[in-house]
PDB file of C-alpha atoms (C1' of nucleotides) in Angstrom:
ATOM      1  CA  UNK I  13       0.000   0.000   0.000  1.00  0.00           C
ATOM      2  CA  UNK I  14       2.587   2.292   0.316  1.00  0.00           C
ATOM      3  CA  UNK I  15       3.744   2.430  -3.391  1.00  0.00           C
ATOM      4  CA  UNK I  16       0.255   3.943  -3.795  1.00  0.00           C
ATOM      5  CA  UNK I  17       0.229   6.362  -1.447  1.00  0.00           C
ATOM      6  CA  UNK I  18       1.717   8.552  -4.301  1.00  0.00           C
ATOM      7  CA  UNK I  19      -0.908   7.924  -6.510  1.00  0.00           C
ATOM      8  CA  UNK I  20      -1.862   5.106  -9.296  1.00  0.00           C
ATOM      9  CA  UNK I  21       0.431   2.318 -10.116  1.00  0.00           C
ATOM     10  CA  UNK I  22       0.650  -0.664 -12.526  1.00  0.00           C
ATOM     11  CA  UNK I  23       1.310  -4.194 -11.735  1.00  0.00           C
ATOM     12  CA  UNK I  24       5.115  -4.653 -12.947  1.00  0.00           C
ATOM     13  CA  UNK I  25       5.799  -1.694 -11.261  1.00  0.00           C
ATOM     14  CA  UNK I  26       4.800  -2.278  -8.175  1.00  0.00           C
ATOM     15  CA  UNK I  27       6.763  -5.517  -8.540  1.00  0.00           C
ATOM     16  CA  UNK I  28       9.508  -3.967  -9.101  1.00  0.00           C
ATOM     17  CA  UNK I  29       9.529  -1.738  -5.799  1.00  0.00           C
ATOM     18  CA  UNK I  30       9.103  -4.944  -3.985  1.00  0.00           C
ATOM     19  CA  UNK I  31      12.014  -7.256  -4.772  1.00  0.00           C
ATOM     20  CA  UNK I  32      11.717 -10.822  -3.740  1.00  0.00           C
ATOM     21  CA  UNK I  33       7.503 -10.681  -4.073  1.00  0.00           C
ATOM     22  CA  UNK I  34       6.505 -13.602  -6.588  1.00  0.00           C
ATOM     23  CA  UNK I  35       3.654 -12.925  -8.817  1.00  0.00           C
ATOM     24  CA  UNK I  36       1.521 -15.174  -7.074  1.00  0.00           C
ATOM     25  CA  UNK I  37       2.156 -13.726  -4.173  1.00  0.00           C
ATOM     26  CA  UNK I  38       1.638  -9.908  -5.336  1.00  0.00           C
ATOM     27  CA  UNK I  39      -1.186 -10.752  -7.123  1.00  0.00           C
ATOM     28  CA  UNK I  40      -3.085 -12.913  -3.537  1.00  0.00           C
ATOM     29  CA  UNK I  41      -2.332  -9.541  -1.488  1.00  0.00           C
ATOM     30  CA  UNK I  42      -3.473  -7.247  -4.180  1.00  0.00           C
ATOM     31  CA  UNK I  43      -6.868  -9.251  -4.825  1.00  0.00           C
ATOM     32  CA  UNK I  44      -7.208  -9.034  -0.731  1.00  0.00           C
ATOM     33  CA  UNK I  45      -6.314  -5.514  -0.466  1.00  0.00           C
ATOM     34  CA  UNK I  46      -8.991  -5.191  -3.341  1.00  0.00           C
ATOM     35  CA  UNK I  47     -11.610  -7.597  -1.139  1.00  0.00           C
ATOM     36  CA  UNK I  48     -10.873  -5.450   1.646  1.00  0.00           C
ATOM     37  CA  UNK I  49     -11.810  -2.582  -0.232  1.00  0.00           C
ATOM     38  CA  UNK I  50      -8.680  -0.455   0.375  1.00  0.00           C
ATOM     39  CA  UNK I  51      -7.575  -0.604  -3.055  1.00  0.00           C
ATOM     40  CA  UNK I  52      -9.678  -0.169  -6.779  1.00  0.00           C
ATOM     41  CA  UNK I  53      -7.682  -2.237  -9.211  1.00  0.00           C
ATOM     42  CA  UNK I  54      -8.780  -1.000 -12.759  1.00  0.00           C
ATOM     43  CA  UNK I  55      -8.630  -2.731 -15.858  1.00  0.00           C
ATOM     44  CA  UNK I  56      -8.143  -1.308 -18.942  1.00  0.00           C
ATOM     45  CA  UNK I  57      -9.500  -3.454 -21.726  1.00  0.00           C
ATOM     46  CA  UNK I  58      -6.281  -2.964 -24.389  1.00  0.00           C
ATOM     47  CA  UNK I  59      -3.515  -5.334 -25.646  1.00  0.00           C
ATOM     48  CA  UNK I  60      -1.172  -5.161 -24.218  1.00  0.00           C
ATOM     49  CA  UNK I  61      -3.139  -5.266 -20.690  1.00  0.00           C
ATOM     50  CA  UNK I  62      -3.071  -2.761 -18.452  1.00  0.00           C
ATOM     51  CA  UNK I  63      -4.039  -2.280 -15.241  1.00  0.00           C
ATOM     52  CA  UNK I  64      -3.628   0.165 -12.592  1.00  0.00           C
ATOM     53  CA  UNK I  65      -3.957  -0.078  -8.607  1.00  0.00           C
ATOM     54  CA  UNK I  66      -5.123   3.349  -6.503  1.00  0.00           C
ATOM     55  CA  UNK I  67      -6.146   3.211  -3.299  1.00  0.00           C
ATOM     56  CA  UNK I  68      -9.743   3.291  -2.172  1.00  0.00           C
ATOM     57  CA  UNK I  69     -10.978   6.484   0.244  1.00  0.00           C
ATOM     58  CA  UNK I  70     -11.003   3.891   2.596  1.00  0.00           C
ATOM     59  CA  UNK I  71      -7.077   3.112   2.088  1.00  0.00           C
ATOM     60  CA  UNK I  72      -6.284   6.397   2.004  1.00  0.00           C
ATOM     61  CA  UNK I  73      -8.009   7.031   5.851  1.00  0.00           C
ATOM     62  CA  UNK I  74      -5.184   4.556   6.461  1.00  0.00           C
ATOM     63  CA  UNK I  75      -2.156   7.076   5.603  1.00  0.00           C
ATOM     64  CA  UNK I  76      -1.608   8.598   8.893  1.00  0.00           C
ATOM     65  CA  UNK I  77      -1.234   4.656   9.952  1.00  0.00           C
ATOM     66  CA  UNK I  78       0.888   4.203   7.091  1.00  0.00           C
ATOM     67  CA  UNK I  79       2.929   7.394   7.621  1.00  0.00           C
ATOM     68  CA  UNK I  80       3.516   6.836  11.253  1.00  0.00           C
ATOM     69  CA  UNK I  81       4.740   3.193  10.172  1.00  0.00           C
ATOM     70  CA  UNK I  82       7.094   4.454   7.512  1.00  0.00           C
ATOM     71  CA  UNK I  83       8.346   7.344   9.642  1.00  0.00           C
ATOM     72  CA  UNK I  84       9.444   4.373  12.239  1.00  0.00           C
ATOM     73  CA  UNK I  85      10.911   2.048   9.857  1.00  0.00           C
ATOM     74  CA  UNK I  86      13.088   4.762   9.068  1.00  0.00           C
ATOM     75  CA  UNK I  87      14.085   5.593  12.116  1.00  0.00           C
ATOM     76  CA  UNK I  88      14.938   2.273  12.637  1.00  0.00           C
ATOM     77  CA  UNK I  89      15.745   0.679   9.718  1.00  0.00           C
ATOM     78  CA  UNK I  90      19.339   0.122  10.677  1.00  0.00           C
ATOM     79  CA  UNK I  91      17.449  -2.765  12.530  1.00  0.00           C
ATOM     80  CA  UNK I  92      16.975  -4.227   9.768  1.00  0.00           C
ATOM     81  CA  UNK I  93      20.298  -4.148   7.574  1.00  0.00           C
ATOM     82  CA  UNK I  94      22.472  -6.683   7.324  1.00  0.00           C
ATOM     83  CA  UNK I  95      25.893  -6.183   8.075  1.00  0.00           C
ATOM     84  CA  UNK I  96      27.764  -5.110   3.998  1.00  0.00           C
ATOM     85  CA  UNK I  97      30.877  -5.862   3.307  1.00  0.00           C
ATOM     86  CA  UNK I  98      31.584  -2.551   3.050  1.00  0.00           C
ATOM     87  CA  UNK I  99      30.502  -1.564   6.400  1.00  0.00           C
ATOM     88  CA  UNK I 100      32.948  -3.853   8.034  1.00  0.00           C
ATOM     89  CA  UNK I 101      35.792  -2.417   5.742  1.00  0.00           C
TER      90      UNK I 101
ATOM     91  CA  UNK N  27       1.349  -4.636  22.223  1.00  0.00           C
ATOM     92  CA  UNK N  28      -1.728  -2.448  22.551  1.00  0.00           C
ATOM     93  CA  UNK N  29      -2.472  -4.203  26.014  1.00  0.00           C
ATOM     94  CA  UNK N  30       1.204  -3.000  27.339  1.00  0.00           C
ATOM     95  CA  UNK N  31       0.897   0.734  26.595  1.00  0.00           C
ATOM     96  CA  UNK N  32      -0.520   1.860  29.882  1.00  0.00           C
ATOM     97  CA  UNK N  33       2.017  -0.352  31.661  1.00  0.00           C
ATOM     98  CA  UNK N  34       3.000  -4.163  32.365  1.00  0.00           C
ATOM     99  CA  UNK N  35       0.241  -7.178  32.368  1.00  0.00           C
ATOM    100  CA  UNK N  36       0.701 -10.585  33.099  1.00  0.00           C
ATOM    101  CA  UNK N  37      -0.024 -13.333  31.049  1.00  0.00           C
ATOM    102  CA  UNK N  38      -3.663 -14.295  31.764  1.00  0.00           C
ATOM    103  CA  UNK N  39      -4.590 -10.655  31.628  1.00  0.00           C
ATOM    104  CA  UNK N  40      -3.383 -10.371  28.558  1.00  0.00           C
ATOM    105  CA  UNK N  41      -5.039 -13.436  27.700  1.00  0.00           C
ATOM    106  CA  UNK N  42      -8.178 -12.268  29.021  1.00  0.00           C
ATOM    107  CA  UNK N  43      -8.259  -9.052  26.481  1.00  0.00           C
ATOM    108  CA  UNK N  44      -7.696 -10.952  23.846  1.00  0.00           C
ATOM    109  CA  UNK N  45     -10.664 -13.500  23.666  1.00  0.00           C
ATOM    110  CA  UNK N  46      -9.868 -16.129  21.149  1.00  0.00           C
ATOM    111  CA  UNK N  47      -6.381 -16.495  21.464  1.00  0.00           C
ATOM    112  CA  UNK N  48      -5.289 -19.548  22.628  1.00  0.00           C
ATOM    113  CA  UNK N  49      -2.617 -20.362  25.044  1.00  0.00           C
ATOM    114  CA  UNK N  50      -0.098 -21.418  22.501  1.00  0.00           C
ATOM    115  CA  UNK N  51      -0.381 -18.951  20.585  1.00  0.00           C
ATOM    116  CA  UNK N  52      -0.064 -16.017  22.915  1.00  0.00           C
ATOM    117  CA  UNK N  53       2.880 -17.683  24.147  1.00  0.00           C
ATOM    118  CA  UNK N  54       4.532 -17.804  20.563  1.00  0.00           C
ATOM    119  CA  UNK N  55       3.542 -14.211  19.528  1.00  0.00           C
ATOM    120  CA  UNK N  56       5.003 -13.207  23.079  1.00  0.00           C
ATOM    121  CA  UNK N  57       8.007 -14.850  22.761  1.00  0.00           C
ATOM    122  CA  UNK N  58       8.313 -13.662  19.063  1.00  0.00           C
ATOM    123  CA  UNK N  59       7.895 -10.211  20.139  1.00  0.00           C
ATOM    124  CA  UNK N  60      10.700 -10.753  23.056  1.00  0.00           C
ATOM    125  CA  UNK N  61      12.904 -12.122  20.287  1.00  0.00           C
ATOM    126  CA  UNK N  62      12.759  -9.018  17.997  1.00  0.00           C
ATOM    127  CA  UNK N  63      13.536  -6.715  21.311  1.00  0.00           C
ATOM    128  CA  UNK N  64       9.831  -5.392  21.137  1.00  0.00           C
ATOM    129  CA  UNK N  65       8.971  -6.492  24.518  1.00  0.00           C
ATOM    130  CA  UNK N  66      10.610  -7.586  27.946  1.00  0.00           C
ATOM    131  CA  UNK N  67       9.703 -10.345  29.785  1.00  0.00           C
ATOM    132  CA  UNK N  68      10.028 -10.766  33.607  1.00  0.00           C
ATOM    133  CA  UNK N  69       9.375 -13.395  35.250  1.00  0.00           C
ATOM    134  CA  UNK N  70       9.023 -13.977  39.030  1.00  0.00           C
ATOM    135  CA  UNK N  71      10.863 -16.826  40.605  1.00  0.00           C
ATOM    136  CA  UNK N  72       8.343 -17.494  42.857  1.00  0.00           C
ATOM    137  CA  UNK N  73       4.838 -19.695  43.546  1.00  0.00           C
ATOM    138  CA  UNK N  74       2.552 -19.705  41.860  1.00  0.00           C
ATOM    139  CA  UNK N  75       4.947 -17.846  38.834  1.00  0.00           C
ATOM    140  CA  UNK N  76       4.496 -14.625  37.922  1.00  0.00           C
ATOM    141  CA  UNK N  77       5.464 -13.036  34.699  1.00  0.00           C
ATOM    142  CA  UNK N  78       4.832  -9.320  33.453  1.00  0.00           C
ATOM    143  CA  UNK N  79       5.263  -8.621  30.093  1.00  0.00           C
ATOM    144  CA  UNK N  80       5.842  -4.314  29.693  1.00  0.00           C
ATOM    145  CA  UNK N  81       7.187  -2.642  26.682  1.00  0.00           C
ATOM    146  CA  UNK N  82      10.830  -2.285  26.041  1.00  0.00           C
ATOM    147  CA  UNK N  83      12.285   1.267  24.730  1.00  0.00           C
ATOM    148  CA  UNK N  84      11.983   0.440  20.889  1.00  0.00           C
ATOM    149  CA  UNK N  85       8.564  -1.084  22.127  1.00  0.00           C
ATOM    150  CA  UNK N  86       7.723   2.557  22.971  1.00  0.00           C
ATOM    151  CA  UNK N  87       9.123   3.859  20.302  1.00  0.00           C
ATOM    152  CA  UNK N  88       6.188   1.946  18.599  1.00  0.00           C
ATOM    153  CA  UNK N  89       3.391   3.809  20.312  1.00  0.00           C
ATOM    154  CA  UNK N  90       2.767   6.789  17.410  1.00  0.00           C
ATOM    155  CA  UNK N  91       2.307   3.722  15.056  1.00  0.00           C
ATOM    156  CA  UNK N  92      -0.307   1.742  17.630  1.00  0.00           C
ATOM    157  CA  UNK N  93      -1.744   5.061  18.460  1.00  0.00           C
ATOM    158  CA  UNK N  94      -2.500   5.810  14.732  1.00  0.00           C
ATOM    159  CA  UNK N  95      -3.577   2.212  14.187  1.00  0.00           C
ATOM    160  CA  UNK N  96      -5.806   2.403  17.370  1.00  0.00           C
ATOM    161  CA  UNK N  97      -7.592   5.551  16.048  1.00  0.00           C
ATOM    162  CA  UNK N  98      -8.116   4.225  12.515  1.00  0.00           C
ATOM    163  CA  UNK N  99      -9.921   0.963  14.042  1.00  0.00           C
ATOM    164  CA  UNK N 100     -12.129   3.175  16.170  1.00  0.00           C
ATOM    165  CA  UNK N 101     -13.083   5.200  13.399  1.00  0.00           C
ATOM    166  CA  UNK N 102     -13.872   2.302  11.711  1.00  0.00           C
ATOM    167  CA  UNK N 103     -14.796  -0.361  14.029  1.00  0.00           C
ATOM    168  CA  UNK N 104     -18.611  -0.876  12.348  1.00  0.00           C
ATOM    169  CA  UNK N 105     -16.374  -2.576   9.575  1.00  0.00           C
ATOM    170  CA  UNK N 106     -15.605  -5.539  11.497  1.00  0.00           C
ATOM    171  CA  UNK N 107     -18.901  -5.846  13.372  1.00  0.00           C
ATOM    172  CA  UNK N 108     -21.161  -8.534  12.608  1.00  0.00           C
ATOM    173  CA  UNK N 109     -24.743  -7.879  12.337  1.00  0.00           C
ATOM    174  CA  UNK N 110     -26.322  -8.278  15.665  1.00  0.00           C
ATOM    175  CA  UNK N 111     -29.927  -9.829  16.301  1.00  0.00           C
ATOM    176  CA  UNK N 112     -30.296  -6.809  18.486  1.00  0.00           C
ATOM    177  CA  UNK N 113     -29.004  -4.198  15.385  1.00  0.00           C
ATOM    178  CA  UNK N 114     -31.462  -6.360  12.984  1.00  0.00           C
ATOM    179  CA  UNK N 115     -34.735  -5.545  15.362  1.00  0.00           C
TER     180      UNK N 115
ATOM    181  C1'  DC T  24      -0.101 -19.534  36.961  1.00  0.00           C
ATOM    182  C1'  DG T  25       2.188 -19.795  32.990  1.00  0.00           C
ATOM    183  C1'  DG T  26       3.657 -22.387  30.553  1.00  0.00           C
ATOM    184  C1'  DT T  27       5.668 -27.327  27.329  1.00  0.00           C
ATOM    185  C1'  DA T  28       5.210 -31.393  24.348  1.00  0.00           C
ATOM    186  C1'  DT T  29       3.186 -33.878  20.816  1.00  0.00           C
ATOM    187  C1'  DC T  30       0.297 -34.953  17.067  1.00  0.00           C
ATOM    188  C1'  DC T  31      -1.895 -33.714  12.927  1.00  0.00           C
ATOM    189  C1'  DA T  32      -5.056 -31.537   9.431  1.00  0.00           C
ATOM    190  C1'  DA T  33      -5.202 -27.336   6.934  1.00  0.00           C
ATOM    191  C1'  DC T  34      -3.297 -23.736   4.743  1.00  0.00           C
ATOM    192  C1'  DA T  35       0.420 -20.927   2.667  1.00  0.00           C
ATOM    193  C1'  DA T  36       3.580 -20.195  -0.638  1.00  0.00           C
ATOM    194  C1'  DG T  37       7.671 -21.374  -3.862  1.00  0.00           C
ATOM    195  C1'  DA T  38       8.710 -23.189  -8.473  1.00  0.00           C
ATOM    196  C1'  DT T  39       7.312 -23.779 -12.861  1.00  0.00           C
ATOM    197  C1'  DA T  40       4.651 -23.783 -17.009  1.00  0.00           C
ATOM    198  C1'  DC T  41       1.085 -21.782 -19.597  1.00  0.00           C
ATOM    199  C1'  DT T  42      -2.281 -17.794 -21.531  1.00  0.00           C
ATOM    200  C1'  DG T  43      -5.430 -13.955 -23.677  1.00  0.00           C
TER     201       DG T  43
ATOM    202  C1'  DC B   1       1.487  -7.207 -19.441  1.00  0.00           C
ATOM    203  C1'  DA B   2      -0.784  -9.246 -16.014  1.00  0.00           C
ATOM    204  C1'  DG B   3      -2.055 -12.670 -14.823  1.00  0.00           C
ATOM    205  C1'  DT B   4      -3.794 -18.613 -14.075  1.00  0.00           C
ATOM    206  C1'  DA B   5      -3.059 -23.485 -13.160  1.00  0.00           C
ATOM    207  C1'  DT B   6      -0.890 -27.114 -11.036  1.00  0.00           C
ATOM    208  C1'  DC B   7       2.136 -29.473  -8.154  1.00  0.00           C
ATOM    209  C1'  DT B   8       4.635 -30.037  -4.010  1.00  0.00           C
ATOM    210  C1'  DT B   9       6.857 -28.925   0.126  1.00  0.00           C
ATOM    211  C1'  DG B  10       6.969 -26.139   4.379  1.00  0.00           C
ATOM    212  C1'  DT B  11       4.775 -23.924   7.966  1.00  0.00           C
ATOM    213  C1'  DT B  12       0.900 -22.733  10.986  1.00  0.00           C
ATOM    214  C1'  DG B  13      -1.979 -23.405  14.485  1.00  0.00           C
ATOM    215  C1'  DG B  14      -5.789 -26.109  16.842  1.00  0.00           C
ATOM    216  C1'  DA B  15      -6.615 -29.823  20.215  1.00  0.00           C
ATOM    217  C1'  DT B  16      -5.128 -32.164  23.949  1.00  0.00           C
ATOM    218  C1'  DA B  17      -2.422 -33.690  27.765  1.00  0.00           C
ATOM    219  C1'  DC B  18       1.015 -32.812  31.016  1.00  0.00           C
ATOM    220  C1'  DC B  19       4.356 -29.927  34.291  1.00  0.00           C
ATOM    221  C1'  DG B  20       7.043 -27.137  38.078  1.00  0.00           C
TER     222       DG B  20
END
DNA sequence: CGGTATCCAACAAGATACTG
DNA sequence: CAGTATCTTGTTGGATACCG
């Protein structure tokens, strides 16, 4: 939900803000999201397909929860790294 | 975590707040949360045992986050509840 | 009181191949 | 491009019994 917090955004390109998500995967939690009704996944009816993910008014009364979580994680995201090569250089 | 913000609880209390949880469970998601520094776990050598579960510092540093998640499912609680018989008359 | 230990059915999710 | 379908393994969590 974050990578729409900015706006709309398409399906490979949310994929491709969240390394190491299969499609399978991406494509459960945006159908649940969608379920949930905190996203609106539109299709547009072309070939190639497209289709483009927003959030709902209902996801967006979630940004101050996603804000406050993104302000923590980084703060803390040190927590998080692993220790680079280049850090122990 | 929203059960330690005004303080420590011990297990069944805990337990208590959270109907539906079972024993195992609670104990895992505890433990898990001990694990990742979240919480702190004391326990009381004594009998019958005694164990209060409070917030550690990065815990706390949590609480805008719960806050903003508290106020969101408040807002937004008649999402979640089921149709009563008493609602339906 | 605050847990462990064990068993087991159900579900989750990776890998892979295929599609309009 | 944005998915499905299928298979298969791994993990989750409920139920139950027991413990210091």
């Amino acid at each position: 939900m974050f990578h729409l917090l900015g706006g709309t955004a398409r399906f490979n390109e949310i994929r491709r803000r969240v390394p190491d998500v299969t499609q399978r995967m991406l494509t459960n939690q945006l159908r649940e999201l969608e379920a949930d009704g905190l996203i609106i996944r539109k299709v547009y009816p072309q070939v190639p397909p497209k289709v483009e993910y927003s959030l709902s008014p209902l996801g967006r009364s979630l940004e101050p929860v996603l804000l406050a979580l993104k302000t923590w994680g980084d703060a803390n995201i040190d927590l998080f790294a692993q220790p680079s090569d280049e850090a122990l250089a």
